[in-house]
């Protein structure tokens, strides 16, 4: 079975802190994705990556950056957390042109 | 550009009743289509997918979906709903021509009453 793990299920941070969300997949997938999910807005794509050290902006990249130094790991970074970044963050991975597999999500609260 | 519309934000059905969740997509060619389910506080789990071939696809948990090209639809169905089916359901479309992310609908929340 494909396994996508996220470093934390729940996270509470203060405004202005630098926040790292980690995602690891164990299926050697080329593609990895970060979404945020908010009530009524569905899933919104933040960044994605096709390969190591590659990254592409999604629909809402502002305030976020990403890092993919190894194929299995894709990190989402909030350089200076703000209250409007309080959300559920979902990571996913996929092989080329195929099903995306999701992690359990990280619920981030920024105070 | 691809898009997905799930017209129903929230649906309530009685346990044992049949279910149909609607999904319409916009895409220039034959798309890849997916249905995912999300239980509260969890990630998304794949229910079923359509890539090609038989337009009626079977998934996990007794769900099925039918691809209708003429209607640009991929509706999800279940003949008899169980209380454990209460969740949020997302339809998604993929681009067969390249390496682009899936486009998701905004989801339909399903409530099941006794």
PDB file of C-alpha atoms in Angstrom:
ATOM      1  CA  UNK A   1       0.000   0.000   0.000  1.00  0.00           C
ATOM      2  CA  UNK A   2       1.081   3.526  -0.723  1.00  0.00           C
ATOM      3  CA  UNK A   3       1.930   5.447   2.381  1.00  0.00           C
ATOM      4  CA  UNK A   4       2.118   9.210   2.634  1.00  0.00           C
ATOM      5  CA  UNK A   5       2.991  10.527   6.066  1.00  0.00           C
ATOM      6  CA  UNK A   6       2.923  14.050   7.414  1.00  0.00           C
ATOM      7  CA  UNK A   7       5.093  15.112  10.314  1.00  0.00           C
ATOM      8  CA  UNK A   8       2.307  16.400  12.556  1.00  0.00           C
ATOM      9  CA  UNK A   9      -1.456  15.934  12.793  1.00  0.00           C
ATOM     10  CA  UNK A  10      -1.927  19.109  14.807  1.00  0.00           C
ATOM     11  CA  UNK A  11       0.335  22.128  15.079  1.00  0.00           C
ATOM     12  CA  UNK A  12      -0.039  25.434  16.926  1.00  0.00           C
ATOM     13  CA  UNK A  13       2.288  28.316  16.078  1.00  0.00           C
ATOM     14  CA  UNK A  14       2.520  32.008  16.789  1.00  0.00           C
ATOM     15  CA  UNK A  15       2.268  34.799  14.237  1.00  0.00           C
ATOM     16  CA  UNK A  16       5.639  35.498  12.647  1.00  0.00           C
ATOM     17  CA  UNK A  17       7.119  32.083  13.348  1.00  0.00           C
ATOM     18  CA  UNK A  18       8.747  30.050  10.585  1.00  0.00           C
ATOM     19  CA  UNK A  19       6.830  26.817  10.143  1.00  0.00           C
ATOM     20  CA  UNK A  20       7.940  23.604   8.456  1.00  0.00           C
ATOM     21  CA  UNK A  21       5.467  20.955   7.351  1.00  0.00           C
ATOM     22  CA  UNK A  22       7.075  17.716   6.257  1.00  0.00           C
ATOM     23  CA  UNK A  23       5.686  15.072   3.936  1.00  0.00           C
ATOM     24  CA  UNK A  24       7.244  11.707   3.125  1.00  0.00           C
ATOM     25  CA  UNK A  25       6.074   9.061   0.634  1.00  0.00           C
ATOM     26  CA  UNK A  26       7.381   5.518   0.379  1.00  0.00           C
ATOM     27  CA  UNK A  27       6.389   4.584  -3.195  1.00  0.00           C
ATOM     28  CA  UNK A  28       9.105   6.292  -5.237  1.00  0.00           C
ATOM     29  CA  UNK A  29       6.549   8.622  -6.818  1.00  0.00           C
ATOM     30  CA  UNK A  30       7.790  11.357  -9.090  1.00  0.00           C
ATOM     31  CA  UNK A  31       5.126  13.911  -8.196  1.00  0.00           C
ATOM     32  CA  UNK A  32       4.313  15.512  -4.868  1.00  0.00           C
ATOM     33  CA  UNK A  33       1.758  18.172  -3.978  1.00  0.00           C
ATOM     34  CA  UNK A  34       0.755  20.510  -1.168  1.00  0.00           C
ATOM     35  CA  UNK A  35      -2.840  21.682  -0.743  1.00  0.00           C
ATOM     36  CA  UNK A  36      -4.683  23.669   1.825  1.00  0.00           C
ATOM     37  CA  UNK A  37      -8.294  22.938   2.621  1.00  0.00           C
ATOM     38  CA  UNK A  38     -10.730  25.454   4.038  1.00  0.00           C
ATOM     39  CA  UNK A  39     -14.495  25.147   4.576  1.00  0.00           C
ATOM     40  CA  UNK A  40     -16.428  26.095   1.465  1.00  0.00           C
ATOM     41  CA  UNK A  41     -13.285  26.520  -0.630  1.00  0.00           C
ATOM     42  CA  UNK A  42     -12.374  22.887  -1.224  1.00  0.00           C
ATOM     43  CA  UNK A  43      -8.761  21.950  -1.922  1.00  0.00           C
ATOM     44  CA  UNK A  44      -6.474  24.663  -3.215  1.00  0.00           C
ATOM     45  CA  UNK A  45      -3.101  23.779  -4.660  1.00  0.00           C
ATOM     46  CA  UNK A  46      -0.164  25.630  -3.114  1.00  0.00           C
ATOM     47  CA  UNK A  47       2.889  24.057  -4.810  1.00  0.00           C
ATOM     48  CA  UNK A  48       3.808  20.862  -6.571  1.00  0.00           C
ATOM     49  CA  UNK A  49       6.972  19.134  -7.677  1.00  0.00           C
ATOM     50  CA  UNK A  50       7.717  16.769 -10.566  1.00  0.00           C
ATOM     51  CA  UNK A  51      11.172  15.791  -9.481  1.00  0.00           C
ATOM     52  CA  UNK A  52      13.910  16.437  -6.978  1.00  0.00           C
ATOM     53  CA  UNK A  53      14.762  20.152  -6.763  1.00  0.00           C
ATOM     54  CA  UNK A  54      11.884  20.957  -9.118  1.00  0.00           C
ATOM     55  CA  UNK A  55       8.912  23.022  -8.000  1.00  0.00           C
ATOM     56  CA  UNK A  56       5.937  24.675  -9.624  1.00  0.00           C
ATOM     57  CA  UNK A  57       3.556  27.242  -8.207  1.00  0.00           C
ATOM     58  CA  UNK A  58      -0.028  26.232  -7.749  1.00  0.00           C
ATOM     59  CA  UNK A  59      -3.043  28.471  -7.354  1.00  0.00           C
ATOM     60  CA  UNK A  60      -2.128  30.099  -4.029  1.00  0.00           C
ATOM     61  CA  UNK A  61       1.664  30.128  -3.526  1.00  0.00           C
ATOM     62  CA  UNK A  62       1.871  33.509  -1.782  1.00  0.00           C
ATOM     63  CA  UNK A  63       3.306  33.255   1.703  1.00  0.00           C
ATOM     64  CA  UNK A  64       4.643  29.740   1.128  1.00  0.00           C
ATOM     65  CA  UNK A  65       7.770  28.089  -0.206  1.00  0.00           C
ATOM     66  CA  UNK A  66       8.742  24.449  -0.715  1.00  0.00           C
ATOM     67  CA  UNK A  67      11.786  22.254  -0.749  1.00  0.00           C
ATOM     68  CA  UNK A  68      12.398  18.891  -2.365  1.00  0.00           C
ATOM     69  CA  UNK A  69      15.950  17.746  -1.757  1.00  0.00           C
ATOM     70  CA  UNK A  70      15.116  14.029  -1.855  1.00  0.00           C
ATOM     71  CA  UNK A  71      12.567  12.232  -4.000  1.00  0.00           C
ATOM     72  CA  UNK A  72      10.566  10.920  -1.062  1.00  0.00           C
ATOM     73  CA  UNK A  73      10.328  14.174   0.902  1.00  0.00           C
ATOM     74  CA  UNK A  74       8.483  17.411   0.123  1.00  0.00           C
ATOM     75  CA  UNK A  75       8.492  20.214   2.666  1.00  0.00           C
ATOM     76  CA  UNK A  76       6.158  23.173   2.876  1.00  0.00           C
ATOM     77  CA  UNK A  77       7.549  26.277   4.554  1.00  0.00           C
ATOM     78  CA  UNK A  78       5.653  29.227   5.946  1.00  0.00           C
ATOM     79  CA  UNK A  79       8.345  31.890   6.158  1.00  0.00           C
ATOM     80  CA  UNK A  80       6.399  34.084   8.581  1.00  0.00           C
ATOM     81  CA  UNK A  81       3.163  32.507   9.703  1.00  0.00           C
ATOM     82  CA  UNK A  82       0.030  34.627   9.740  1.00  0.00           C
ATOM     83  CA  UNK A  83      -3.417  33.962  11.168  1.00  0.00           C
ATOM     84  CA  UNK A  84      -4.906  33.646   7.669  1.00  0.00           C
ATOM     85  CA  UNK A  85      -2.713  30.585   7.165  1.00  0.00           C
ATOM     86  CA  UNK A  86      -4.668  28.691   9.802  1.00  0.00           C
ATOM     87  CA  UNK A  87      -5.948  25.742   7.810  1.00  0.00           C
ATOM     88  CA  UNK A  88      -5.794  22.019   7.094  1.00  0.00           C
ATOM     89  CA  UNK A  89      -2.740  21.172   4.976  1.00  0.00           C
ATOM     90  CA  UNK A  90      -2.773  18.060   2.828  1.00  0.00           C
ATOM     91  CA  UNK A  91       0.170  16.461   1.084  1.00  0.00           C
ATOM     92  CA  UNK A  92      -0.193  14.048  -1.826  1.00  0.00           C
ATOM     93  CA  UNK A  93       2.040  12.044  -4.132  1.00  0.00           C
ATOM     94  CA  UNK A  94       1.495  10.335  -7.467  1.00  0.00           C
ATOM     95  CA  UNK A  95       3.294   8.483 -10.213  1.00  0.00           C
ATOM     96  CA  UNK A  96       3.239  10.122 -13.622  1.00  0.00           C
ATOM     97  CA  UNK A  97      -0.354  10.826 -14.776  1.00  0.00           C
ATOM     98  CA  UNK A  98      -2.125   8.720 -12.211  1.00  0.00           C
ATOM     99  CA  UNK A  99      -3.890   8.660  -8.891  1.00  0.00           C
ATOM    100  CA  UNK A 100      -2.856  11.087  -6.200  1.00  0.00           C
ATOM    101  CA  UNK A 101      -2.428   9.504  -2.764  1.00  0.00           C
ATOM    102  CA  UNK A 102      -2.997  11.708   0.243  1.00  0.00           C
ATOM    103  CA  UNK A 103      -1.510  11.917   3.697  1.00  0.00           C
ATOM    104  CA  UNK A 104      -3.678  12.320   6.819  1.00  0.00           C
ATOM    105  CA  UNK A 105      -3.307  16.095   6.895  1.00  0.00           C
ATOM    106  CA  UNK A 106      -1.881  18.640   9.332  1.00  0.00           C
ATOM    107  CA  UNK A 107      -4.263  20.999  11.062  1.00  0.00           C
ATOM    108  CA  UNK A 108      -2.273  24.189  11.618  1.00  0.00           C
ATOM    109  CA  UNK A 109      -3.450  26.920  13.944  1.00  0.00           C
ATOM    110  CA  UNK A 110      -1.620  30.254  13.921  1.00  0.00           C
ATOM    111  CA  UNK A 111      -2.307  32.422  16.974  1.00  0.00           C
TER     112      UNK A 111
ATOM    113  CA  UNK B   1      -8.550  24.879 -18.612  1.00  0.00           C
ATOM    114  CA  UNK B   2     -10.065  21.996 -16.764  1.00  0.00           C
ATOM    115  CA  UNK B   3     -12.754  22.537 -14.158  1.00  0.00           C
ATOM    116  CA  UNK B   4     -15.004  20.418 -11.983  1.00  0.00           C
ATOM    117  CA  UNK B   5     -18.425  21.334 -10.626  1.00  0.00           C
ATOM    118  CA  UNK B   6     -20.152  19.540  -7.807  1.00  0.00           C
ATOM    119  CA  UNK B   7     -23.551  21.241  -7.736  1.00  0.00           C
ATOM    120  CA  UNK B   8     -24.608  19.969  -4.322  1.00  0.00           C
ATOM    121  CA  UNK B   9     -22.794  21.378  -1.308  1.00  0.00           C
ATOM    122  CA  UNK B  10     -24.641  19.221   1.201  1.00  0.00           C
ATOM    123  CA  UNK B  11     -26.910  16.195   0.828  1.00  0.00           C
ATOM    124  CA  UNK B  12     -28.818  14.322   3.522  1.00  0.00           C
ATOM    125  CA  UNK B  13     -30.067  10.792   2.945  1.00  0.00           C
ATOM    126  CA  UNK B  14     -31.655   8.163   5.128  1.00  0.00           C
ATOM    127  CA  UNK B  15     -29.715   5.056   5.966  1.00  0.00           C
ATOM    128  CA  UNK B  16     -30.553   2.348   3.450  1.00  0.00           C
ATOM    129  CA  UNK B  17     -31.621   4.814   0.775  1.00  0.00           C
ATOM    130  CA  UNK B  18     -29.858   5.127  -2.558  1.00  0.00           C
ATOM    131  CA  UNK B  19     -27.368   7.878  -3.234  1.00  0.00           C
ATOM    132  CA  UNK B  20     -26.230   9.826  -6.259  1.00  0.00           C
ATOM    133  CA  UNK B  21     -23.634  12.576  -6.058  1.00  0.00           C
ATOM    134  CA  UNK B  22     -23.269  14.733  -9.131  1.00  0.00           C
ATOM    135  CA  UNK B  23     -20.064  15.778 -10.837  1.00  0.00           C
ATOM    136  CA  UNK B  24     -19.688  17.745 -14.071  1.00  0.00           C
ATOM    137  CA  UNK B  25     -16.354  18.500 -15.652  1.00  0.00           C
ATOM    138  CA  UNK B  26     -14.994  20.724 -18.357  1.00  0.00           C
ATOM    139  CA  UNK B  27     -12.167  19.284 -20.433  1.00  0.00           C
ATOM    140  CA  UNK B  28     -11.340  19.213 -24.134  1.00  0.00           C
ATOM    141  CA  UNK B  29     -10.541  15.527 -24.514  1.00  0.00           C
ATOM    142  CA  UNK B  30     -11.304  12.323 -22.673  1.00  0.00           C
ATOM    143  CA  UNK B  31     -10.276  13.027 -19.122  1.00  0.00           C
ATOM    144  CA  UNK B  32      -9.072  10.934 -16.255  1.00  0.00           C
ATOM    145  CA  UNK B  33     -11.764  11.102 -13.553  1.00  0.00           C
ATOM    146  CA  UNK B  34     -11.634  10.323  -9.857  1.00  0.00           C
ATOM    147  CA  UNK B  35     -13.822  10.227  -6.790  1.00  0.00           C
ATOM    148  CA  UNK B  36     -12.285  10.634  -3.343  1.00  0.00           C
ATOM    149  CA  UNK B  37     -13.842  10.446   0.118  1.00  0.00           C
ATOM    150  CA  UNK B  38     -12.713  12.323   3.203  1.00  0.00           C
ATOM    151  CA  UNK B  39     -13.839  11.364   6.696  1.00  0.00           C
ATOM    152  CA  UNK B  40     -13.739  14.146   9.306  1.00  0.00           C
ATOM    153  CA  UNK B  41     -10.195  15.149  10.201  1.00  0.00           C
ATOM    154  CA  UNK B  42      -8.650  12.714   7.725  1.00  0.00           C
ATOM    155  CA  UNK B  43      -6.918  12.840   4.358  1.00  0.00           C
ATOM    156  CA  UNK B  44      -8.583  11.900   1.082  1.00  0.00           C
ATOM    157  CA  UNK B  45      -9.037   8.259   0.131  1.00  0.00           C
ATOM    158  CA  UNK B  46      -9.535   7.113  -3.453  1.00  0.00           C
ATOM    159  CA  UNK B  47     -12.958   5.543  -4.054  1.00  0.00           C
ATOM    160  CA  UNK B  48     -12.643   4.860  -7.779  1.00  0.00           C
ATOM    161  CA  UNK B  49     -11.184   6.160 -11.009  1.00  0.00           C
ATOM    162  CA  UNK B  50     -11.898   6.145 -14.734  1.00  0.00           C
ATOM    163  CA  UNK B  51      -9.127   6.189 -17.304  1.00  0.00           C
ATOM    164  CA  UNK B  52     -10.645   4.418 -20.306  1.00  0.00           C
ATOM    165  CA  UNK B  53     -12.789   1.450 -21.313  1.00  0.00           C
ATOM    166  CA  UNK B  54     -16.007   0.511 -19.562  1.00  0.00           C
ATOM    167  CA  UNK B  55     -17.813   3.694 -18.610  1.00  0.00           C
ATOM    168  CA  UNK B  56     -19.267   2.153 -15.459  1.00  0.00           C
ATOM    169  CA  UNK B  57     -16.553   1.754 -12.866  1.00  0.00           C
ATOM    170  CA  UNK B  58     -16.731  -0.027  -9.556  1.00  0.00           C
ATOM    171  CA  UNK B  59     -14.966   1.207  -6.483  1.00  0.00           C
ATOM    172  CA  UNK B  60     -14.450   0.405  -2.866  1.00  0.00           C
ATOM    173  CA  UNK B  61     -17.184   0.402  -0.196  1.00  0.00           C
ATOM    174  CA  UNK B  62     -19.877  -0.508  -2.753  1.00  0.00           C
ATOM    175  CA  UNK B  63     -19.637   2.714  -4.752  1.00  0.00           C
ATOM    176  CA  UNK B  64     -19.818   2.986  -8.523  1.00  0.00           C
ATOM    177  CA  UNK B  65     -19.639   5.843 -11.010  1.00  0.00           C
ATOM    178  CA  UNK B  66     -20.638   6.258 -14.615  1.00  0.00           C
ATOM    179  CA  UNK B  67     -18.779   8.336 -17.165  1.00  0.00           C
ATOM    180  CA  UNK B  68     -21.145  10.019 -19.615  1.00  0.00           C
ATOM    181  CA  UNK B  69     -19.212  11.876 -22.278  1.00  0.00           C
ATOM    182  CA  UNK B  70     -22.316  13.490 -23.805  1.00  0.00           C
ATOM    183  CA  UNK B  71     -23.214  15.059 -20.468  1.00  0.00           C
ATOM    184  CA  UNK B  72     -19.643  15.697 -19.266  1.00  0.00           C
ATOM    185  CA  UNK B  73     -20.608  13.948 -16.074  1.00  0.00           C
ATOM    186  CA  UNK B  74     -19.162  11.385 -13.719  1.00  0.00           C
ATOM    187  CA  UNK B  75     -21.812  10.814 -11.072  1.00  0.00           C
ATOM    188  CA  UNK B  76     -21.162   8.654  -8.026  1.00  0.00           C
ATOM    189  CA  UNK B  77     -23.795   6.182  -6.880  1.00  0.00           C
ATOM    190  CA  UNK B  78     -24.451   3.728  -4.103  1.00  0.00           C
ATOM    191  CA  UNK B  79     -27.604   1.589  -3.909  1.00  0.00           C
ATOM    192  CA  UNK B  80     -27.886   1.535  -0.114  1.00  0.00           C
ATOM    193  CA  UNK B  81     -26.164   4.063   2.117  1.00  0.00           C
ATOM    194  CA  UNK B  82     -24.698   3.131   5.504  1.00  0.00           C
ATOM    195  CA  UNK B  83     -24.226   5.544   8.406  1.00  0.00           C
ATOM    196  CA  UNK B  84     -20.450   5.152   7.991  1.00  0.00           C
ATOM    197  CA  UNK B  85     -20.698   6.727   4.524  1.00  0.00           C
ATOM    198  CA  UNK B  86     -21.210  10.153   6.095  1.00  0.00           C
ATOM    199  CA  UNK B  87     -18.221  12.125   4.848  1.00  0.00           C
ATOM    200  CA  UNK B  88     -17.157  14.662   2.246  1.00  0.00           C
ATOM    201  CA  UNK B  89     -16.840  13.510  -1.338  1.00  0.00           C
ATOM    202  CA  UNK B  90     -14.621  15.086  -3.960  1.00  0.00           C
ATOM    203  CA  UNK B  91     -14.667  14.630  -7.710  1.00  0.00           C
ATOM    204  CA  UNK B  92     -11.454  15.345  -9.628  1.00  0.00           C
ATOM    205  CA  UNK B  93     -10.309  15.494 -13.240  1.00  0.00           C
ATOM    206  CA  UNK B  94      -6.837  14.774 -14.571  1.00  0.00           C
ATOM    207  CA  UNK B  95      -5.126  15.863 -17.758  1.00  0.00           C
ATOM    208  CA  UNK B  96      -4.208  12.915 -19.976  1.00  0.00           C
ATOM    209  CA  UNK B  97      -1.766  14.975 -21.988  1.00  0.00           C
ATOM    210  CA  UNK B  98       0.738  15.899 -19.380  1.00  0.00           C
ATOM    211  CA  UNK B  99       2.060  15.972 -15.896  1.00  0.00           C
ATOM    212  CA  UNK B 100      -0.345  18.369 -14.243  1.00  0.00           C
ATOM    213  CA  UNK B 101      -2.114  18.155 -10.899  1.00  0.00           C
ATOM    214  CA  UNK B 102      -5.660  16.947 -10.573  1.00  0.00           C
ATOM    215  CA  UNK B 103      -8.353  19.609 -10.505  1.00  0.00           C
ATOM    216  CA  UNK B 104     -10.803  19.062  -7.666  1.00  0.00           C
ATOM    217  CA  UNK B 105     -14.402  20.062  -7.197  1.00  0.00           C
ATOM    218  CA  UNK B 106     -15.345  21.876  -4.006  1.00  0.00           C
ATOM    219  CA  UNK B 107     -16.859  18.750  -2.511  1.00  0.00           C
ATOM    220  CA  UNK B 108     -20.253  17.468  -1.400  1.00  0.00           C
ATOM    221  CA  UNK B 109     -20.867  16.804   2.250  1.00  0.00           C
ATOM    222  CA  UNK B 110     -23.031  13.739   2.857  1.00  0.00           C
ATOM    223  CA  UNK B 111     -25.058  13.364   6.038  1.00  0.00           C
ATOM    224  CA  UNK B 112     -26.827  10.094   6.831  1.00  0.00           C
ATOM    225  CA  UNK B 113     -29.848  10.000   9.113  1.00  0.00           C
ATOM    226  CA  UNK B 114     -31.464   7.004  10.764  1.00  0.00           C
TER     227      UNK B 114
END
